[in-house]
Amino acid sequence: MVRRLSKPDAIVLLKAVKPLIKFSKRRCPNSRIITLHFQAVRAFTFLLLIASLPVAAQLPGLHIKKASAPITIDGNMDEADWQEAEVATHFKQLFPFDSSYAKVQTEIRMTYDDHFIYIYGVMHNEGQRKYVTPSLKRDYRGPGIDGLSIVLDTYQDKTNGFLFGVNPFGVQREGLISNGGSQGDDLNLSWDNKWYSESKILEDRWVCEIAIPFKTIRYKHGIDEWHINFYRIDSHYNEQSTWSPIPRVYSPTTLAFSRDLQWDKALGHPGGNISVIPYIAAKNADNFQEKQPTDRSMAIGGDAKIALGPALNLDVTINPDFSQVEVDQQVTNLSRFEISYPEKRQFFLENADLFGSFGSGNVRPFFSRRIGLTTDPSTGQNIQNQIYGGARLSGKIDNNWRVGFLSMQAAEDNLIKLKSTNYTVAAIQRKVFARSNIGLMMINKQAFQDTTGTDFTFMPNKYNRMIGIDYNLASKNNKWNGKAFYHQSFSETKKDSAYAATVAFLYSVPKLQISLNAQTVGANYDPEVGYVPRKRFNRIAPEIYYSWYPKSQLINNHGPGFDADYFENDLFGTTDWDINFWYRFSFQNTANFFVRLRREYIYLFKPFDPSGSGGLEISAGNEFYYNSLIANFQSNTRKRFFFTLQTRSGQYFNGHRVNLDGNVSYRFQPKAVVSIDFSLNKINLPSPYRSADLILISPKFDFTFTRKLFWTTFVQYNNQNNNVNINSRLQWRFKPASDFFLVYTDNYFVEDQFKEGVQYMSGQPKLRALVVKFTYWINL
């Protein structure tokens, strides 16, 4: 059966994109190149909207019946309900091929009662064998790690879902799936919640038994169908298999290909669902650099989760504390622009895509790390900004509408002249067609005069606001994905050219991928709660690559690619471009090799120090053409010893750069992983500019004594920031989602330096802290 997009629907979508193109051309009346680019985008958009969208025949679903007796989570299939349950089997390969049944088959049974969904999995093998796990720590991830994952699309929108996984050693992982799950980063494993499981390793198979509380997930009551899929990774055969077949070009978390989970009767309301997660923390902190007295303090606060319906949740936080969050992995920044780090704070993660998916890539109007984190203008370093509290309302109204509202109040910081600030974000999203959606977002950052912590004075002339509309395209067969948006920022200065707009498409089939990204950002676009590292530019970025899938025991696929990136603005004309030809190999054993040849042009519209070491800056107005080689190799991740190596070397501004980045890891399975990340850059520049040897070395020791007791120590030596950081964290999960943390942090100077007349010696401490924290999840 073939369904074609109707002509009226195609006209409606084309009209929605056309004003964006006209707007971009009006903003750049003298840019013939960008005009031609957007004419190409318009033609490309038209071809997309009238394209045929084949619909595969619906595969049979899985029927689930209510259990007639209690189910005990012990890994044994001895309850009568398991014998009577329908079996999901005949798994198909996703990797290394997608045209045959899995070599080692899997059987899934499901049942439920008033409080839990139960899953029993039997993962067959061909005799005895060993299994691969990075450790006993939860939230494992990797292509060669044994495990079974359950993907639930409770909303049936094929856009958002939940993932629960367990491996042969009983290690759990859970995550949130957004944007259809098509890409690897659409799965966020930082989400944490309550559920139960047990695994057993038997002679010719391993088994698992899982209980997921209805209250842990979000869904709409009164319906009798969800969407579901299961996928398994088997390290012995390096095989990925799924119950509902997925083409191998897509991620196993892709929601487009899920089957129906058919309940024997419509689901009722799960009942009241209120959880309280209080915490108590104590710290001892010394700031040697600022010669401040020792900070010995205690903090009490917590979160509350209140279900306003099966699919709508209210989260409240009072005096939140994030001292237990894993430290950021440092990077060597040799770019001219700000870099971003991922959000790891639990409060900001659930339904985070509803806020964070507006915009794209380097143009994000909302970046949650702007809340509670700020920059010290005297040092340029990120520092904590206390949050008094806040609330978030998020979820589904029905199968077509999602809503989100977030409001947080941060404290005043007189040392850096920061006013108390309220951050309010509202978003609404409407599903259109099979898997696409259109959304509207509004952001308000408002300053207050805060003198007591409770008495706030409104400051009407201190604000920053943004309003934007996004259209996210996802075809039913997942071949076409794309985005179009227009955003406008506002501030008390009321400047013009405060806009950002993008049209982007991706066409993806097993042998061919084509993408196009066209952007325009105004000179005064300034969403202060977002991430926009550069402004005042027009950009066009096409990419294409082809893959061959040979019948080979060594290579799974290989192929060439081409991409380009072009920037210009109305002041300087062309400012940046790069052209890349590359080739990649994906091997059957999970190894990968990638090589890229790049030709690059940069025009400096601001002074810049290419050495990244605080040396003499090259003055604005200079331009550079140079060539470089980029290569990457990742070894077989199933081995106890595995590594990744990457280089980006060649000409560099007015000199040369030799670079080697990588990671080397060894698993003492299943109790420990010892690894080291490194980034080495040798930069040679002609006199009088400074050459530099930049070194970033980060050894990490990850010990998992049991599935409940973890100890991680992360050391980071970074001579670019003149800092050695030690972060050691002991975590005891004494109950599901309830933890005890002991966190030690230390920072030292790497080299001697003078600052404001004060000499700081190598090895001298900067900051030192010891934090003890206790959290407890209470269901009311």
Tab-separated table of N, CA, C and O in Angstrom, residues 171-258:
chain	number	residue	atom	x	y	z
A	171	VAL	N	22.204	-5.637	35.890
A	171	VAL	CA	22.398	-4.179	35.900
A	171	VAL	C	21.262	-3.524	35.116
A	171	VAL	O	20.933	-3.946	34.000
A	172	GLN	N	20.687	-2.491	35.700
A	172	GLN	CA	19.562	-1.801	35.080
A	172	GLN	C	20.005	-0.554	34.322
A	172	GLN	O	21.060	0.027	34.589
A	173	ARG	N	19.157	-0.155	33.400
A	173	ARG	CA	19.263	1.165	32.792
A	173	ARG	C	17.864	1.610	32.413
A	173	ARG	O	17.002	0.780	32.087
A	174	GLU	N	17.612	2.903	32.488
A	174	GLU	CA	16.344	3.456	32.044
A	174	GLU	C	16.606	4.805	31.407
A	174	GLU	O	17.562	5.493	31.762
A	175	GLY	N	15.762	5.172	30.449
A	175	GLY	CA	15.992	6.419	29.736
A	175	GLY	C	14.726	6.935	29.089
A	175	GLY	O	13.709	6.243	28.993
A	176	LEU	N	14.822	8.179	28.642
A	176	LEU	CA	13.739	8.834	27.921
A	176	LEU	C	14.122	8.972	26.456
A	176	LEU	O	15.251	9.360	26.135
A	177	ILE	N	13.190	8.646	25.572
A	177	ILE	CA	13.409	8.741	24.129
A	177	ILE	C	12.635	9.947	23.610
A	177	ILE	O	11.461	10.129	23.929
A	178	SER	N	13.293	10.768	22.816
A	178	SER	CA	12.653	11.942	22.230
A	178	SER	C	12.952	12.001	20.741
A	178	SER	O	13.791	11.258	20.229
A	179	ASN	N	12.232	12.872	20.047
A	179	ASN	CA	12.461	13.139	18.621
A	179	ASN	C	12.410	11.871	17.768
A	179	ASN	O	13.102	11.748	16.761
A	180	GLY	N	11.597	10.909	18.191
A	180	GLY	CA	11.429	9.704	17.411
A	180	GLY	C	12.480	8.638	17.635
A	180	GLY	O	12.369	7.532	17.115
A	181	GLY	N	13.549	8.959	18.397
A	181	GLY	CA	14.575	7.967	18.699
A	181	GLY	C	15.459	7.581	17.540
A	181	GLY	O	16.170	6.575	17.615
A	182	SER	N	15.466	8.364	16.467
A	182	SER	CA	16.196	7.965	15.258
A	182	SER	C	17.707	8.060	15.407
A	182	SER	O	18.449	7.319	14.774
A	183	GLN	N	18.169	8.996	16.244
A	183	GLN	CA	19.598	9.197	16.425
A	183	GLN	C	20.013	8.714	17.815
A	183	GLN	O	19.209	8.657	18.741
A	184	GLY	N	21.290	8.423	17.975
A	184	GLY	CA	21.782	7.917	19.238
A	184	GLY	C	21.560	8.867	20.394
A	184	GLY	O	21.268	8.446	21.521
A	185	ASP	N	21.693	10.195	20.144
A	185	ASP	CA	21.532	11.160	21.233
A	185	ASP	C	20.069	11.469	21.539
A	185	ASP	O	19.782	12.318	22.389
A	186	ASP	N	19.132	10.778	20.870
A	186	ASP	CA	17.712	10.927	21.221
A	186	ASP	C	17.349	10.099	22.453
A	186	ASP	O	16.220	10.170	22.934
A	187	LEU	N	18.293	9.286	22.944
A	187	LEU	CA	18.091	8.507	24.164
A	187	LEU	C	18.879	9.152	25.292
A	187	LEU	O	20.104	9.270	25.214
A	188	ASN	N	18.180	9.559	26.358
A	188	ASN	CA	18.812	10.195	27.509
A	188	ASN	C	18.741	9.233	28.693
A	188	ASN	O	17.673	8.999	29.258
A	189	LEU	N	19.894	8.683	29.089
A	189	LEU	CA	19.946	7.708	30.175
A	189	LEU	C	20.141	8.362	31.541
A	189	LEU	O	20.301	7.652	32.544
A	190	SER	N	20.130	9.691	31.612
A	190	SER	CA	20.277	10.365	32.904
A	190	SER	C	18.983	10.340	33.715
A	190	SER	O	19.005	10.611	34.910
A	191	TRP	N	17.863	10.047	33.062
A	191	TRP	CA	16.589	9.927	33.772
A	191	TRP	C	16.672	8.766	34.748
A	191	TRP	O	17.217	7.709	34.446
A	192	ASP	N	16.104	8.934	35.942
A	192	ASP	CA	16.206	7.930	36.994
A	192	ASP	C	14.836	7.731	37.619
A	192	ASP	O	14.135	8.704	37.915
A	193	ASN	N	14.444	6.460	37.823
A	193	ASN	CA	13.129	6.205	38.406
A	193	ASN	C	13.101	4.831	39.065
A	193	ASN	O	14.077	4.072	39.013
A	194	LYS	N	11.953	4.508	39.675
A	194	LYS	CA	11.797	3.272	40.436
A	194	LYS	C	11.226	2.151	39.575
A	194	LYS	O	10.162	2.309	38.971
A	195	TRP	N	11.936	1.013	39.548
A	195	TRP	CA	11.413	-0.216	38.956
A	195	TRP	C	12.283	-1.371	39.446
A	195	TRP	O	13.290	-1.146	40.135
A	196	TYR	N	11.913	-2.604	39.097
A	196	TYR	CA	12.533	-3.762	39.732
A	196	TYR	C	12.847	-4.828	38.683
A	196	TYR	O	12.109	-4.987	37.701
A	197	SER	N	13.936	-5.569	38.920
A	197	SER	CA	14.301	-6.630	37.970
A	197	SER	C	15.253	-7.619	38.630
A	197	SER	O	15.931	-7.288	39.607
A	198	GLU	N	15.295	-8.820	38.064
A	198	GLU	CA	16.263	-9.844	38.443
A	198	GLU	C	16.687	-10.592	37.181
A	198	GLU	O	15.860	-10.852	36.301
A	199	SER	N	17.979	-10.928	37.111
A	199	SER	CA	18.516	-11.691	35.977
A	199	SER	C	19.211	-12.945	36.482
A	199	SER	O	19.700	-12.979	37.616
A	200	LYS	N	19.265	-13.961	35.617
A	200	LYS	CA	19.978	-15.195	35.928
A	200	LYS	C	20.699	-15.679	34.671
A	200	LYS	O	20.134	-15.633	33.570
A	201	ILE	N	21.922	-16.151	34.861
A	201	ILE	CA	22.691	-16.756	33.771
A	201	ILE	C	22.572	-18.267	33.893
A	201	ILE	O	22.983	-18.855	34.905
A	202	LEU	N	22.012	-18.908	32.868
A	202	LEU	CA	21.823	-20.351	32.847
A	202	LEU	C	22.756	-20.972	31.809
A	202	LEU	O	23.525	-20.272	31.147
A	203	GLU	N	22.667	-22.283	31.636
A	203	GLU	CA	23.659	-22.980	30.813
A	203	GLU	C	23.633	-22.542	29.355
A	203	GLU	O	24.681	-22.284	28.757
A	204	ASP	N	22.464	-22.436	28.760
A	204	ASP	CA	22.385	-22.105	27.341
A	204	ASP	C	21.542	-20.857	27.083
A	204	ASP	O	21.054	-20.645	25.972
A	205	ARG	N	21.384	-20.028	28.090
A	205	ARG	CA	20.587	-18.814	27.953
A	205	ARG	C	20.769	-17.949	29.203
A	205	ARG	O	21.334	-18.405	30.199
A	206	TRP	N	20.312	-16.723	29.089
A	206	TRP	CA	20.140	-15.921	30.292
A	206	TRP	C	18.720	-15.387	30.300
A	206	TRP	O	18.100	-15.237	29.232
A	207	VAL	N	18.190	-15.146	31.489
A	207	VAL	CA	16.790	-14.747	31.615
A	207	VAL	C	16.707	-13.521	32.513
A	207	VAL	O	17.607	-13.225	33.306
A	208	CYS	N	15.605	-12.786	32.371
A	208	CYS	CA	15.359	-11.640	33.244
A	208	CYS	C	13.859	-11.521	33.502
A	208	CYS	O	13.036	-11.897	32.657
A	209	GLU	N	13.543	-11.001	34.662
A	209	GLU	CA	12.155	-10.745	35.053
A	209	GLU	C	12.083	-9.298	35.533
A	209	GLU	O	12.894	-8.878	36.365
A	210	ILE	N	11.115	-8.558	35.023
A	210	ILE	CA	11.057	-7.101	35.225
A	210	ILE	C	9.674	-6.712	35.698
A	210	ILE	O	8.665	-7.254	35.220
A	211	ALA	N	9.619	-5.739	36.633
A	211	ALA	CA	8.352	-5.140	37.077
A	211	ALA	C	8.488	-3.629	36.999
A	211	ALA	O	9.342	-3.035	37.666
A	212	ILE	N	7.654	-3.018	36.163
A	212	ILE	CA	7.662	-1.565	35.981
A	212	ILE	C	6.365	-1.014	36.557
A	212	ILE	O	5.276	-1.355	36.073
A	213	PRO	N	6.428	-0.180	37.594
A	213	PRO	CA	5.193	0.393	38.131
A	213	PRO	C	4.494	1.283	37.097
A	213	PRO	O	5.147	2.039	36.370
A	214	PHE	N	3.173	1.175	37.019
A	214	PHE	CA	2.420	2.071	36.139
A	214	PHE	C	2.697	3.530	36.486
A	214	PHE	O	2.689	4.399	35.614
A	215	LYS	N	2.955	3.800	37.772
A	215	LYS	CA	3.164	5.178	38.205
A	215	LYS	C	4.528	5.727	37.777
A	215	LYS	O	4.753	6.929	37.847
A	216	THR	N	5.417	4.848	37.351
A	216	THR	CA	6.737	5.302	36.905
A	216	THR	C	6.675	5.948	35.533
A	216	THR	O	7.474	6.825	35.217
A	217	ILE	N	5.748	5.511	34.701
A	217	ILE	CA	5.655	6.004	33.333
A	217	ILE	C	4.434	6.899	33.179
A	217	ILE	O	3.619	7.042	34.084
A	218	ARG	N	4.301	7.515	32.032
A	218	ARG	CA	3.187	8.416	31.734
A	218	ARG	C	2.391	7.828	30.574
A	218	ARG	O	2.963	7.395	29.574
A	219	TYR	N	1.078	7.841	30.709
A	219	TYR	CA	0.209	7.330	29.653
A	219	TYR	C	-1.199	7.872	29.880
A	219	TYR	O	-1.509	8.444	30.925
A	220	LYS	N	-2.043	7.680	28.901
A	220	LYS	CA	-3.419	8.140	28.991
A	220	LYS	C	-4.321	6.957	29.331
A	220	LYS	O	-4.270	5.920	28.669
A	221	HIS	N	-5.133	7.118	30.379
A	221	HIS	CA	-6.021	6.021	30.754
A	221	HIS	C	-7.193	5.943	29.772
A	221	HIS	O	-7.490	6.881	29.040
A	222	GLY	N	-7.859	4.795	29.761
A	222	GLY	CA	-9.012	4.597	28.888
A	222	GLY	C	-8.656	4.069	27.512
A	222	GLY	O	-9.542	3.901	26.674
A	223	ILE	N	-7.366	3.800	27.239
A	223	ILE	CA	-6.977	3.242	25.941
A	223	ILE	C	-6.552	1.794	26.139
A	223	ILE	O	-6.166	1.379	27.235
A	224	ASP	N	-6.610	1.000	25.075
A	224	ASP	CA	-6.269	-0.416	25.181
A	224	ASP	C	-5.118	-0.808	24.259
A	224	ASP	O	-4.913	-1.987	23.973
A	225	GLU	N	-4.354	0.182	23.767
A	225	GLU	CA	-3.185	-0.105	22.938
A	225	GLU	C	-2.054	0.866	23.250
A	225	GLU	O	-2.282	2.058	23.457
A	226	TRP	N	-0.854	0.341	23.307
A	226	TRP	CA	0.374	1.128	23.279
A	226	TRP	C	1.180	0.656	22.068
A	226	TRP	O	0.785	-0.281	21.377
A	227	HIS	N	2.300	1.315	21.841
A	227	HIS	CA	3.281	0.803	20.888
A	227	HIS	C	4.477	0.279	21.670
A	227	HIS	O	4.837	0.829	22.721
A	228	ILE	N	5.104	-0.780	21.140
A	228	ILE	CA	6.194	-1.410	21.879
A	228	ILE	C	7.184	-2.046	20.913
A	228	ILE	O	6.833	-2.420	19.790
A	229	ASN	N	8.430	-2.137	21.360
A	229	ASN	CA	9.434	-2.925	20.655
A	229	ASN	C	10.445	-3.428	21.686
A	229	ASN	O	10.538	-2.898	22.791
A	230	PHE	N	11.173	-4.462	21.328
A	230	PHE	CA	12.214	-5.021	22.172
A	230	PHE	C	13.468	-5.153	21.318
A	230	PHE	O	13.392	-5.484	20.143
A	231	TYR	N	14.616	-4.880	21.922
A	231	TYR	CA	15.841	-5.179	21.187
A	231	TYR	C	16.892	-5.767	22.113
A	231	TYR	O	16.934	-5.491	23.306
A	232	ARG	N	17.702	-6.613	21.512
A	232	ARG	CA	18.723	-7.348	22.253
A	232	ARG	C	20.078	-7.140	21.594
A	232	ARG	O	20.189	-7.124	20.365
A	233	ILE	N	21.102	-7.005	22.419
A	233	ILE	CA	22.479	-6.984	21.936
A	233	ILE	C	23.175	-8.236	22.456
A	233	ILE	O	23.136	-8.523	23.658
A	234	ASP	N	23.778	-8.996	21.538
A	234	ASP	CA	24.498	-10.220	21.881
A	234	ASP	C	25.961	-10.030	21.495
A	234	ASP	O	26.284	-9.865	20.308
A	235	SER	N	26.847	-10.027	22.508
A	235	SER	CA	28.255	-9.733	22.256
A	235	SER	C	28.979	-10.878	21.552
A	235	SER	O	29.937	-10.655	20.807
A	236	HIS	N	28.556	-12.109	21.765
A	236	HIS	CA	29.265	-13.257	21.199
A	236	HIS	C	29.239	-13.229	19.676
A	236	HIS	O	30.266	-13.419	19.014
A	237	TYR	N	28.057	-13.002	19.111
A	237	TYR	CA	27.923	-12.903	17.660
A	237	TYR	C	27.944	-11.461	17.164
A	237	TYR	O	27.782	-11.221	15.962
A	238	ASN	N	28.155	-10.516	18.092
A	238	ASN	CA	28.084	-9.098	17.752
A	238	ASN	C	26.804	-8.819	16.957
A	238	ASN	O	26.829	-8.235	15.870
A	239	GLU	N	25.697	-9.257	17.532
A	239	GLU	CA	24.413	-9.179	16.848
A	239	GLU	C	23.465	-8.259	17.617
A	239	GLU	O	23.346	-8.355	18.837
A	240	GLN	N	22.826	-7.362	16.896
A	240	GLN	CA	21.721	-6.581	17.433
A	240	GLN	C	20.451	-7.061	16.744
A	240	GLN	O	20.402	-7.147	15.516
A	241	SER	N	19.434	-7.376	17.540
A	241	SER	CA	18.191	-7.886	16.960
A	241	SER	C	17.004	-7.203	17.608
A	241	SER	O	17.064	-6.779	18.771
A	242	THR	N	15.913	-7.091	16.850
A	242	THR	CA	14.705	-6.426	17.331
A	242	THR	C	13.496	-7.293	17.022
A	242	THR	O	13.485	-8.066	16.053
A	243	TRP	N	12.477	-7.149	17.846
A	243	TRP	CA	11.236	-7.894	17.605
A	243	TRP	C	10.520	-7.335	16.383
A	243	TRP	O	10.157	-8.067	15.466
A	244	SER	N	10.312	-6.031	16.361
A	244	SER	CA	9.746	-5.393	15.172
A	244	SER	C	10.905	-4.943	14.292
A	244	SER	O	11.770	-4.193	14.750
A	245	PRO	N	10.991	-5.411	13.056
A	245	PRO	CA	12.176	-5.151	12.229
A	245	PRO	C	12.433	-3.657	12.023
A	245	PRO	O	11.510	-2.859	11.836
A	246	ILE	N	13.722	-3.291	12.056
A	246	ILE	CA	14.166	-1.912	11.837
A	246	ILE	C	15.298	-1.951	10.816
A	246	ILE	O	16.234	-2.739	10.966
A	247	PRO	N	15.265	-1.133	9.774
A	247	PRO	CA	16.397	-1.076	8.834
A	247	PRO	C	17.679	-0.685	9.564
A	247	PRO	O	17.670	0.136	10.478
A	248	ARG	N	18.800	-1.277	9.167
A	248	ARG	CA	20.034	-1.123	9.936
A	248	ARG	C	20.614	0.283	9.898
A	248	ARG	O	21.514	0.585	10.686
A	249	VAL	N	20.110	1.142	9.065
A	249	VAL	CA	20.596	2.513	9.044
A	249	VAL	C	20.066	3.319	10.224
A	249	VAL	O	20.571	4.392	10.539
A	250	TYR	N	19.052	2.781	10.923
A	250	TYR	CA	18.432	3.511	12.028
A	250	TYR	C	18.818	2.918	13.378
A	250	TYR	O	19.224	1.757	13.481
A	251	SER	N	18.633	3.719	14.415
A	251	SER	CA	18.925	3.296	15.781
A	251	SER	C	17.875	2.288	16.256
A	251	SER	O	16.706	2.359	15.863
A	252	PRO	N	18.252	1.343	17.134
A	252	PRO	CA	17.259	0.396	17.662
A	252	PRO	C	16.197	1.063	18.538
A	252	PRO	O	15.178	0.441	18.838
A	253	THR	N	16.416	2.300	18.938
A	253	THR	CA	15.400	3.020	19.719
A	253	THR	C	14.381	3.732	18.838
A	253	THR	O	13.470	4.383	19.355
A	254	THR	N	14.516	3.617	17.525
A	254	THR	CA	13.592	4.291	16.613
A	254	THR	C	12.151	3.851	16.875
A	254	THR	O	11.846	2.661	16.891
A	255	LEU	N	11.261	4.813	17.063
A	255	LEU	CA	9.867	4.517	17.396
A	255	LEU	C	8.981	4.333	16.162
A	255	LEU	O	7.833	3.919	16.288
A	256	ALA	N	9.511	4.634	14.991
A	256	ALA	CA	8.687	4.596	13.776
A	256	ALA	C	8.223	3.190	13.435
A	256	ALA	O	7.219	3.021	12.726
A	257	PHE	N	8.929	2.167	13.910
A	257	PHE	CA	8.652	0.798	13.471
A	257	PHE	C	8.062	-0.071	14.582
A	257	PHE	O	8.018	-1.298	14.453
A	258	SER	N	7.624	0.528	15.664
A	258	SER	CA	7.088	-0.242	16.782
A	258	SER	C	5.792	-0.961	16.398
A	258	SER	O	5.074	-0.546	15.482
